[in-house]
XYZ file of C-alpha atoms in Angstrom:
181
model
C 114.506 123.755 55.024
C 113.210 123.997 58.895
C 115.645 124.457 61.552
C 116.225 123.357 64.990
C 114.043 125.699 67.299
C 116.793 126.227 69.744
C 119.396 126.693 67.334
C 118.891 127.863 63.831
C 121.793 126.571 62.328
C 120.921 122.580 62.718
C 118.488 120.880 60.373
C 115.731 119.201 62.243
C 113.829 117.389 59.479
C 112.502 114.276 58.866
C 114.640 111.695 56.756
C 112.723 109.221 55.833
C 109.000 108.180 56.319
C 108.068 104.307 56.494
C 105.426 102.130 57.289
C 107.186 101.022 60.604
C 109.390 103.207 61.513
C 110.567 106.838 61.400
C 113.922 107.924 61.495
C 114.708 111.804 62.740
C 117.870 113.761 63.378
C 118.195 115.595 66.507
C 121.142 118.040 67.990
C 123.091 116.478 70.776
C 125.747 118.795 72.673
C 128.704 117.474 73.948
C 129.561 119.212 77.280
C 132.961 120.229 76.565
C 133.452 121.529 73.433
C 129.746 122.547 72.694
C 130.095 121.225 69.140
C 126.885 119.715 68.241
C 126.792 116.083 67.069
C 123.496 114.549 65.367
C 122.446 111.340 66.110
C 119.688 109.241 64.772
C 116.610 108.040 66.799
C 114.567 105.152 65.545
C 111.016 104.783 66.530
C 109.716 101.289 65.714
C 106.322 99.880 65.964
C 106.477 96.656 67.023
C 103.044 95.466 65.021
C 102.517 92.109 67.096
C 103.697 90.262 70.004
C 106.718 87.847 69.483
C 106.013 84.894 71.717
C 109.403 83.356 73.551
C 110.831 80.581 75.541
C 113.094 81.610 78.229
C 115.758 80.733 80.867
C 116.098 82.965 83.837
C 119.329 83.943 84.747
C 119.767 83.521 88.782
C 121.819 86.765 89.162
C 120.512 89.227 86.505
C 122.793 90.163 83.831
C 125.832 89.210 85.763
C 125.216 85.517 84.664
C 123.592 86.295 81.200
C 126.056 84.875 79.379
C 125.653 81.150 81.507
C 122.088 81.347 81.073
C 121.821 81.856 77.562
C 124.493 78.924 77.022
C 122.289 76.806 79.535
C 119.418 77.597 77.149
C 121.154 76.785 73.769
C 121.841 73.342 75.203
C 118.462 72.508 76.204
C 117.291 73.107 72.778
C 117.787 70.076 70.034
C 119.039 72.426 67.270
C 120.231 76.004 66.940
C 119.587 76.254 63.123
C 116.867 78.803 62.258
C 116.893 80.201 66.014
C 116.362 83.902 66.489
C 117.697 84.689 70.119
C 116.658 87.359 72.356
C 117.940 88.699 76.026
C 115.362 90.482 77.687
C 116.095 93.140 80.676
C 114.446 94.717 83.183
C 115.068 96.827 86.369
C 112.785 96.521 89.468
C 112.667 97.106 93.042
C 114.746 94.449 94.732
C 117.126 93.802 91.137
C 117.268 93.222 87.797
C 115.746 90.310 85.668
C 117.463 89.010 82.579
C 115.970 86.057 80.530
C 117.875 84.458 78.033
C 114.973 83.288 75.146
C 114.446 82.133 71.879
C 110.923 82.510 69.444
C 108.390 79.388 70.070
C 108.749 77.301 66.815
C 106.286 74.623 65.871
C 106.519 71.692 67.381
C 108.377 73.460 70.477
C 107.022 72.424 73.751
C 108.887 75.129 76.448
C 107.176 73.246 79.482
C 108.924 70.006 78.717
C 112.425 71.940 78.461
C 111.920 73.479 81.835
C 111.457 76.800 80.000
C 108.904 79.728 80.863
C 106.744 81.273 78.283
C 107.384 84.902 77.679
C 105.781 87.703 75.006
C 107.575 90.796 73.860
C 104.066 92.740 73.535
C 103.606 95.289 70.478
C 104.142 98.715 70.858
C 106.633 101.622 70.378
C 110.616 100.662 70.668
C 113.585 103.065 70.102
C 115.912 100.675 68.203
C 119.484 100.850 67.740
C 122.120 98.289 66.168
C 125.433 97.262 67.637
C 127.436 96.084 64.315
C 130.288 93.702 64.766
C 128.983 92.268 68.598
C 130.673 89.086 68.223
C 133.940 90.709 68.097
C 133.034 92.966 71.262
C 132.354 89.798 73.044
C 134.832 88.689 75.882
C 133.285 85.754 77.102
C 130.768 87.342 79.680
C 130.265 90.825 78.525
C 129.588 92.815 75.563
C 131.417 96.112 75.058
C 129.435 98.928 74.466
C 126.326 97.103 75.182
C 125.158 99.100 78.648
C 126.570 102.529 77.221
C 124.234 102.209 74.234
C 121.322 101.684 76.451
C 122.118 104.362 78.249
C 122.228 106.750 75.749
C 119.070 105.133 74.797
C 117.633 105.672 78.174
C 119.308 109.192 78.137
C 117.422 110.415 75.006
C 114.112 108.801 75.998
C 113.655 110.074 79.353
C 110.104 110.303 80.624
C 108.822 108.183 77.862
C 110.150 104.654 78.562
C 107.712 102.123 79.421
C 109.405 100.017 82.591
C 106.353 97.716 82.390
C 108.230 96.057 79.214
C 111.179 94.451 79.055
C 114.547 96.211 77.386
C 115.492 93.599 74.616
C 119.014 92.669 72.841
C 117.842 90.806 69.627
C 120.550 88.817 67.939
C 119.699 89.078 64.360
C 123.183 87.185 63.137
C 126.170 86.168 64.719
C 127.316 90.271 63.356
C 124.586 92.303 64.423
C 122.703 93.322 67.577
C 119.517 95.202 68.034
C 118.471 96.849 71.101
C 115.223 97.774 71.442
C 113.858 100.277 74.418
C 110.074 100.136 74.981
C 108.016 103.831 75.019
C 104.889 104.663 76.384
């Protein structure tokens, strides 16, 4: 069994190889007790662009919930829709877009929505289970901290030109995707 180069007692091995993702285990040291904790790193390769129609939040993440509500109101039906939140920091502030996939028959311009794509490429991916129970009406508990940990472990490899993605897979599962170079 291979061991971690800096600490021979920790396993450093590949758990699973699949066509689209590689799951690695790597050590993470807590500051106080210095007990190693293992955390998964999910690298996901988005093989094609995802076409979306979006509504821009007027004050970034601060008004994200309100913007998502306006997007839902603009649609004739929510049945079968997939929803996304796109976030990016830039000079002068933060941008948040509430989005849904463009389906056959959709006309984003007629609804006053803009077209955006989630580009293909590599993403670090984490699941936030039970997000709906963590929803307090304006934000999701634990979401900023989870994105923060993702940024921390991918320092130097984050692609700042692409949006961070919140994919609302179901009412119970939220998938976070951090773009990588």
